[in-house]
Every structure is written in structure tokens, then in C-alpha cells.
Amino acid sequence: GENVEQHPSTLSVQEGDSAVIKCTYSDSASNYFPWYKQELGKGPQLIIDIRSNVGEKKDQRIAVTLNKTAKHFSLHITETQPEDSAVYFCAAGANNLFFGTGTRLTVIP
Amino acid sequence: DAGVIQSPRHEVTEMGQEVTLRCKPISGHDYLFWYRQTMMRGLELLIYFNNNVPIDDSGMPEDRFSAKMPNASFSTLKIQPSEPRDSAVYFCASSRDSISNQPQHFGDGTRLSIL
């Protein structure tokens, strides 16, 4: 089955700086790569996703890049704000989703 | 639109008791997923349904776990008998189509504690 690895497990940045979270996957059949944000006591919320026919996607301060050859994808958050503090999960799959272990992002005001 | 609704939000019960978790997917969504989240194992898919039919239950830990979807607007995950190692947050998610075409939307979960 698919194996998704996510790094780093924790990340602290100053407000206004950028944050980058990286994931790798193992199954070349995976064709869908979403990113979720989870706040305390809540379920994961989709923030951006990318499909295998696209190399990059951007939505305001959030961008995702995908390198299918290397089997890795990354989340980029620019101009971070305190409300970006949360746990972020990457996922990969084709019929099912396999999740990374999460990155706890702390944005320091 | 209402999101995925799960109940109860919290459940504390003693080992050996039967536990039933409930989920109402988003109206019009044909896929329903049950996940378990723990510190040790992260988010794991337990089972998913398409049009009320179980498609893949390979993630269900053992026979003590069972899931049903009697209609398009309701699903249950049952644990009988419950054990302390079942303590986790259980999430239900739904999507309009397969994950390749439509994203999954999660509920806020049921935090289950087995004493």
C-alpha cells in the first residue's frame, strides 16, 4: 500500500515569514494530493489539493507543488499569521487516502 | 450547507461495553469514510462506503469493529466489546465522488475513551 512521510513534525516561524512542509509518497499510482489543516477539537479541513496532471497550484497565501518523478509534494504558506497555527496533514492516494503524520505549525506573533 | 455531523462528540465508557458512533454525511455525497486518529498511528482509514455499500474494510482492526450504512444519510461504527486500546478520535468524512474527482469533508469527530 501507499506510504506517506511528512517533515518536519514541528515547525515554528515568526509572523510574516514563510513555512514549508514536505511530503513523500511511495505508490506511483497515487494521483490526488490534498492538504488538510486541523485545529484543536476539530476535524481536518481541506485547504488545498492538487492532482497529478498539475505541477503547482496557488490559492492566495497557500501554494502546493508536486514532483511526480521524485514522488514528493510540498505545502508553502507565505506571510504567515497567528491563525495559521495548527496541525497540517498531507495525504496521497488514488482510491483511498493515506495521510502523513502531521506537522504542528506555530506562528509566533 | 451543513457539514458532516457526528455524534456523540465525546464518549467515555468502561471496557467491555458496546459503543456506537454515528455519522450523517453531507447531502448528495455518495462516499462515506470512517477514520481513526491516534498519536501513535495518526489518521487511519477503517472502512469506506459507496452508495451505502461497503467497498473496502481492510482497515477495520478486528471483528469487534463493524460499520453499517442503512441509507444515504446515516452510518454507524460499532465496537463490541470495547477495549482500552480502542481509545481514539474517530472521524467520519464524505465526498461527492471518488477521491480522484472530489475532496473529502470531515466531521469534527467523536473522542472515545475506554476505561
mmCIF file of C-alpha atoms in Angstrom:
data_model
loop_
_atom_site.group_PDB
_atom_site.id
_atom_site.type_symbol
_atom_site.label_atom_id
_atom_site.label_comp_id
_atom_site.label_asym_id
_atom_site.label_seq_id
_atom_site.Cartn_x
_atom_site.Cartn_y
_atom_site.Cartn_z
ATOM 1 C CA GLY A 1 0.000 0.000 0.000
ATOM 2 C CA GLU A 2 0.860 3.681 -0.040
ATOM 3 C CA ASN A 3 3.317 5.119 2.486
ATOM 4 C CA VAL A 4 3.324 8.870 3.072
ATOM 5 C CA GLU A 5 6.117 10.530 5.017
ATOM 6 C CA GLN A 6 5.856 14.112 6.252
ATOM 7 C CA HIS A 7 8.523 16.506 7.556
ATOM 8 C CA PRO A 8 9.066 18.323 9.797
ATOM 9 C CA SER A 9 6.902 17.133 12.671
ATOM 10 C CA THR A 10 7.024 20.572 14.295
ATOM 11 C CA LEU A 11 7.731 23.980 12.789
ATOM 12 C CA SER A 12 7.916 27.392 14.432
ATOM 13 C CA VAL A 13 8.102 30.573 12.373
ATOM 14 C CA GLN A 14 7.862 34.281 13.056
ATOM 15 C CA GLU A 15 4.719 36.023 11.896
ATOM 16 C CA GLY A 16 5.194 37.189 8.331
ATOM 17 C CA ASP A 17 7.768 34.537 7.450
ATOM 18 C CA SER A 18 7.136 31.594 5.130
ATOM 19 C CA ALA A 19 6.527 27.985 6.172
ATOM 20 C CA VAL A 20 7.270 24.913 4.061
ATOM 21 C CA ILE A 21 6.111 21.367 4.781
ATOM 22 C CA LYS A 22 7.286 18.443 2.680
ATOM 23 C CA CYS A 23 5.848 15.017 1.959
ATOM 24 C CA THR A 24 6.962 11.973 0.018
ATOM 25 C CA TYR A 25 4.873 9.060 -1.166
ATOM 26 C CA SER A 26 5.680 5.589 -2.419
ATOM 27 C CA ASP A 27 2.888 4.463 -4.756
ATOM 28 C CA SER A 28 3.233 5.790 -8.298
ATOM 29 C CA ALA A 29 -0.492 5.100 -8.819
ATOM 30 C CA SER A 30 -1.424 7.914 -6.423
ATOM 31 C CA ASN A 31 -2.944 10.780 -8.357
ATOM 32 C CA TYR A 32 -4.549 13.031 -5.757
ATOM 33 C CA PHE A 33 -2.677 15.033 -3.109
ATOM 34 C CA PRO A 34 -4.717 17.112 -0.645
ATOM 35 C CA TRP A 35 -3.529 19.143 2.327
ATOM 36 C CA TYR A 36 -5.610 19.432 5.468
ATOM 37 C CA LYS A 37 -5.466 21.834 8.422
ATOM 38 C CA GLN A 38 -6.622 20.547 11.791
ATOM 39 C CA GLU A 39 -7.340 22.846 14.709
ATOM 40 C CA LEU A 40 -7.773 21.660 18.269
ATOM 41 C CA GLY A 41 -11.002 19.747 18.768
ATOM 42 C CA LYS A 42 -11.925 19.920 15.104
ATOM 43 C CA GLY A 43 -11.791 17.611 12.125
ATOM 44 C CA PRO A 44 -9.263 18.087 9.317
ATOM 45 C CA GLN A 45 -10.298 20.837 6.910
ATOM 46 C CA LEU A 46 -9.189 20.788 3.278
ATOM 47 C CA ILE A 47 -7.086 23.855 2.458
ATOM 48 C CA ILE A 48 -5.720 22.999 -0.975
ATOM 49 C CA ASP A 49 -5.325 19.989 -3.236
ATOM 50 C CA ILE A 50 -3.504 19.077 -6.403
ATOM 51 C CA ARG A 51 -3.925 16.350 -8.965
ATOM 52 C CA SER A 52 -1.184 14.527 -10.802
ATOM 53 C CA ASN A 53 -1.645 16.364 -14.069
ATOM 54 C CA VAL A 54 -0.613 19.659 -12.442
ATOM 55 C CA GLY A 55 2.787 20.673 -11.063
ATOM 56 C CA GLU A 56 1.780 23.661 -8.978
ATOM 57 C CA LYS A 57 -1.347 25.290 -7.596
ATOM 58 C CA LYS A 58 -1.778 28.514 -5.668
ATOM 59 C CA ASP A 59 -4.580 29.963 -3.586
ATOM 60 C CA GLN A 60 -3.755 33.356 -2.057
ATOM 61 C CA ARG A 61 -1.036 32.724 0.574
ATOM 62 C CA ILE A 62 -1.023 28.958 0.100
ATOM 63 C CA ALA A 63 0.682 27.017 -2.683
ATOM 64 C CA VAL A 64 1.371 23.357 -3.332
ATOM 65 C CA THR A 65 3.979 21.865 -5.642
ATOM 66 C CA LEU A 66 4.121 18.311 -6.940
ATOM 67 C CA ASN A 67 7.047 16.404 -8.408
ATOM 68 C CA LYS A 68 5.690 13.090 -9.656
ATOM 69 C CA THR A 69 9.058 11.843 -10.832
ATOM 70 C CA ALA A 70 10.578 12.236 -7.387
ATOM 71 C CA LYS A 71 7.285 11.361 -5.643
ATOM 72 C CA HIS A 72 7.246 14.392 -3.407
ATOM 73 C CA PHE A 73 4.957 17.343 -2.832
ATOM 74 C CA SER A 74 5.169 20.406 -0.641
ATOM 75 C CA LEU A 75 2.958 22.990 1.023
ATOM 76 C CA HIS A 76 4.101 26.602 1.081
ATOM 77 C CA ILE A 77 2.463 29.226 3.281
ATOM 78 C CA THR A 78 3.648 32.798 2.780
ATOM 79 C CA GLU A 79 3.166 35.799 5.075
ATOM 80 C CA THR A 80 2.199 33.537 7.951
ATOM 81 C CA GLN A 81 -0.288 34.772 10.542
ATOM 82 C CA PRO A 82 -1.003 33.534 14.084
ATOM 83 C CA GLU A 83 -4.264 31.981 12.877
ATOM 84 C CA ASP A 84 -2.221 29.692 10.617
ATOM 85 C CA SER A 85 -1.072 27.879 13.780
ATOM 86 C CA ALA A 86 -2.489 24.327 13.577
ATOM 87 C CA VAL A 87 -1.544 20.784 12.616
ATOM 88 C CA TYR A 88 -1.201 20.250 8.869
ATOM 89 C CA PHE A 89 -1.569 16.870 7.165
ATOM 90 C CA CYS A 90 -0.613 15.844 3.684
ATOM 91 C CA ALA A 91 -2.276 12.882 2.013
ATOM 92 C CA ALA A 92 -1.898 10.866 -1.163
ATOM 93 C CA GLY A 93 -3.926 8.226 -2.934
ATOM 94 C CA ALA A 94 -5.995 7.066 -5.859
ATOM 95 C CA ASN A 95 -8.959 5.141 -4.413
ATOM 96 C CA ASN A 96 -8.165 5.684 -0.736
ATOM 97 C CA LEU A 97 -6.332 8.465 1.038
ATOM 98 C CA PHE A 98 -3.194 7.779 3.052
ATOM 99 C CA PHE A 99 -2.189 10.516 5.465
ATOM 100 C CA GLY A 100 1.156 11.790 6.656
ATOM 101 C CA THR A 101 1.871 12.009 10.377
ATOM 102 C CA GLY A 102 1.243 15.737 10.581
ATOM 103 C CA THR A 103 3.214 18.938 11.157
ATOM 104 C CA ARG A 104 2.437 21.172 14.108
ATOM 105 C CA LEU A 105 2.946 24.723 12.853
ATOM 106 C CA THR A 106 3.317 27.525 15.386
ATOM 107 C CA VAL A 107 3.359 31.118 14.152
ATOM 108 C CA ILE A 108 4.929 33.397 16.739
ATOM 109 C CA PRO A 109 3.431 36.902 16.845
ATOM 110 C CA ASP B 1 -24.833 23.740 3.775
ATOM 111 C CA ALA B 2 -24.499 21.590 6.866
ATOM 112 C CA GLY B 3 -21.244 19.714 7.088
ATOM 113 C CA VAL B 4 -20.668 16.136 8.188
ATOM 114 C CA ILE B 5 -22.346 15.640 11.563
ATOM 115 C CA GLN B 6 -21.033 13.159 14.094
ATOM 116 C CA SER B 7 -22.451 12.106 17.441
ATOM 117 C CA PRO B 8 -21.678 11.887 20.213
ATOM 118 C CA ARG B 9 -18.765 14.347 20.376
ATOM 119 C CA HIS B 10 -17.376 12.615 23.433
ATOM 120 C CA GLU B 11 -17.930 9.124 24.789
ATOM 121 C CA VAL B 12 -16.493 7.633 27.961
ATOM 122 C CA THR B 13 -17.352 4.052 28.758
ATOM 123 C CA GLU B 14 -15.991 1.037 30.542
ATOM 124 C CA MET B 15 -14.139 -1.803 28.921
ATOM 125 C CA GLY B 16 -16.444 -4.486 27.584
ATOM 126 C CA GLN B 17 -19.326 -2.147 26.802
ATOM 127 C CA GLU B 18 -20.765 -1.693 23.337
ATOM 128 C CA VAL B 19 -20.034 1.650 21.692
ATOM 129 C CA THR B 20 -21.942 3.099 18.743
ATOM 130 C CA LEU B 21 -20.698 6.124 16.835
ATOM 131 C CA ARG B 22 -22.972 7.912 14.386
ATOM 132 C CA CYS B 23 -22.449 9.925 11.247
ATOM 133 C CA LYS B 24 -24.642 11.967 8.939
ATOM 134 C CA PRO B 25 -22.827 12.742 5.670
ATOM 135 C CA ILE B 26 -23.327 15.834 3.570
ATOM 136 C CA SER B 27 -26.472 15.520 1.478
ATOM 137 C CA GLY B 28 -25.705 14.346 -2.048
ATOM 138 C CA HIS B 29 -22.378 12.794 -1.162
ATOM 139 C CA ASP B 30 -22.105 9.212 -2.393
ATOM 140 C CA TYR B 31 -18.948 8.234 -0.495
ATOM 141 C CA LEU B 32 -18.587 7.887 3.257
ATOM 142 C CA PHE B 33 -15.363 7.164 5.138
ATOM 143 C CA TRP B 34 -14.588 6.217 8.740
ATOM 144 C CA TYR B 35 -11.147 7.119 10.115
ATOM 145 C CA ARG B 36 -9.423 6.650 13.458
ATOM 146 C CA GLN B 37 -6.839 9.132 14.767
ATOM 147 C CA THR B 38 -4.296 8.300 17.473
ATOM 148 C CA MET B 39 -0.978 9.821 18.462
ATOM 149 C CA MET B 40 0.840 6.607 17.663
ATOM 150 C CA ARG B 41 -0.702 5.741 14.303
ATOM 151 C CA GLY B 42 -2.023 9.061 13.006
ATOM 152 C CA LEU B 43 -5.080 9.069 10.736
ATOM 153 C CA GLU B 44 -6.051 5.597 9.529
ATOM 154 C CA LEU B 45 -8.844 4.679 7.155
ATOM 155 C CA LEU B 46 -11.056 2.000 8.677
ATOM 156 C CA ILE B 47 -13.726 1.499 6.011
ATOM 157 C CA TYR B 48 -15.461 3.337 3.220
ATOM 158 C CA PHE B 49 -18.836 3.076 1.515
ATOM 159 C CA ASN B 50 -20.032 3.983 -1.952
ATOM 160 C CA ASN B 51 -23.794 4.380 -2.383
ATOM 161 C CA ASN B 52 -24.303 2.706 1.020
ATOM 162 C CA VAL B 53 -22.267 -0.381 0.047
ATOM 163 C CA PRO B 54 -19.019 -1.171 1.898
ATOM 164 C CA ILE B 55 -16.181 -1.095 -0.629
ATOM 165 C CA ASP B 56 -13.027 -1.575 1.423
ATOM 166 C CA ASP B 57 -12.980 -2.637 5.069
ATOM 167 C CA SER B 58 -9.368 -3.770 5.155
ATOM 168 C CA GLY B 59 -8.567 -1.112 7.740
ATOM 169 C CA MET B 60 -11.030 -2.412 10.311
ATOM 170 C CA PRO B 61 -8.836 -3.591 13.187
ATOM 171 C CA GLU B 62 -10.681 -6.779 14.087
ATOM 172 C CA ASP B 63 -14.056 -8.442 14.341
ATOM 173 C CA ARG B 64 -15.026 -6.297 17.302
ATOM 174 C CA PHE B 65 -15.492 -3.422 14.841
ATOM 175 C CA SER B 66 -18.421 -3.242 12.453
ATOM 176 C CA ALA B 67 -19.871 -0.472 10.291
ATOM 177 C CA LYS B 68 -23.192 -0.081 8.560
ATOM 178 C CA MET B 69 -24.823 2.397 6.252
ATOM 179 C CA PRO B 70 -28.553 1.624 6.132
ATOM 180 C CA ASN B 71 -29.323 4.666 3.981
ATOM 181 C CA ALA B 72 -27.649 7.586 2.250
ATOM 182 C CA SER B 73 -27.922 9.888 5.246
ATOM 183 C CA PHE B 74 -26.737 7.724 8.126
ATOM 184 C CA SER B 75 -23.887 5.452 9.095
ATOM 185 C CA THR B 76 -22.771 3.783 12.324
ATOM 186 C CA LEU B 77 -19.482 2.411 13.580
ATOM 187 C CA LYS B 78 -19.896 -0.098 16.366
ATOM 188 C CA ILE B 79 -17.312 -1.580 18.736
ATOM 189 C CA GLN B 80 -18.356 -4.619 20.740
ATOM 190 C CA PRO B 81 -16.812 -5.370 23.162
ATOM 191 C CA SER B 82 -14.735 -2.214 23.598
ATOM 192 C CA GLU B 83 -11.156 -2.281 24.915
ATOM 193 C CA PRO B 84 -8.895 0.494 26.309
ATOM 194 C CA ARG B 85 -6.740 0.365 23.131
ATOM 195 C CA ASP B 86 -9.775 1.496 21.138
ATOM 196 C CA SER B 87 -9.483 4.929 22.751
ATOM 197 C CA ALA B 88 -9.009 7.431 19.922
ATOM 198 C CA VAL B 89 -10.766 10.134 17.956
ATOM 199 C CA TYR B 90 -13.000 8.657 15.269
ATOM 200 C CA PHE B 91 -13.774 10.771 12.222
ATOM 201 C CA CYS B 92 -16.365 10.379 9.542
ATOM 202 C CA ALA B 93 -15.855 12.020 6.148
ATOM 203 C CA SER B 94 -17.902 12.194 2.967
ATOM 204 C CA SER B 95 -17.323 13.126 -0.654
ATOM 205 C CA ARG B 96 -19.473 13.666 -3.699
ATOM 206 C CA ASP B 97 -17.398 11.321 -5.823
ATOM 207 C CA SER B 98 -14.261 9.203 -5.582
ATOM 208 C CA ILE B 99 -11.220 10.921 -4.142
ATOM 209 C CA SER B 100 -9.716 11.301 -7.572
ATOM 210 C CA ASN B 101 -12.559 13.619 -8.525
ATOM 211 C CA GLN B 102 -13.893 15.228 -5.361
ATOM 212 C CA PRO B 103 -12.371 16.141 -1.977
ATOM 213 C CA GLN B 104 -13.347 14.580 1.339
ATOM 214 C CA HIS B 105 -15.057 16.682 4.007
ATOM 215 C CA PHE B 106 -14.543 15.667 7.624
ATOM 216 C CA GLY B 107 -16.795 15.911 10.650
ATOM 217 C CA ASP B 108 -15.449 17.124 13.992
ATOM 218 C CA GLY B 109 -15.037 13.606 15.316
ATOM 219 C CA THR B 110 -16.008 11.542 18.345
ATOM 220 C CA ARG B 111 -13.433 11.407 21.125
ATOM 221 C CA LEU B 112 -13.752 7.913 22.585
ATOM 222 C CA SER B 113 -12.253 6.925 25.937
ATOM 223 C CA ILE B 114 -12.468 3.330 27.097
ATOM 224 C CA LEU B 115 -11.663 2.926 30.800
#
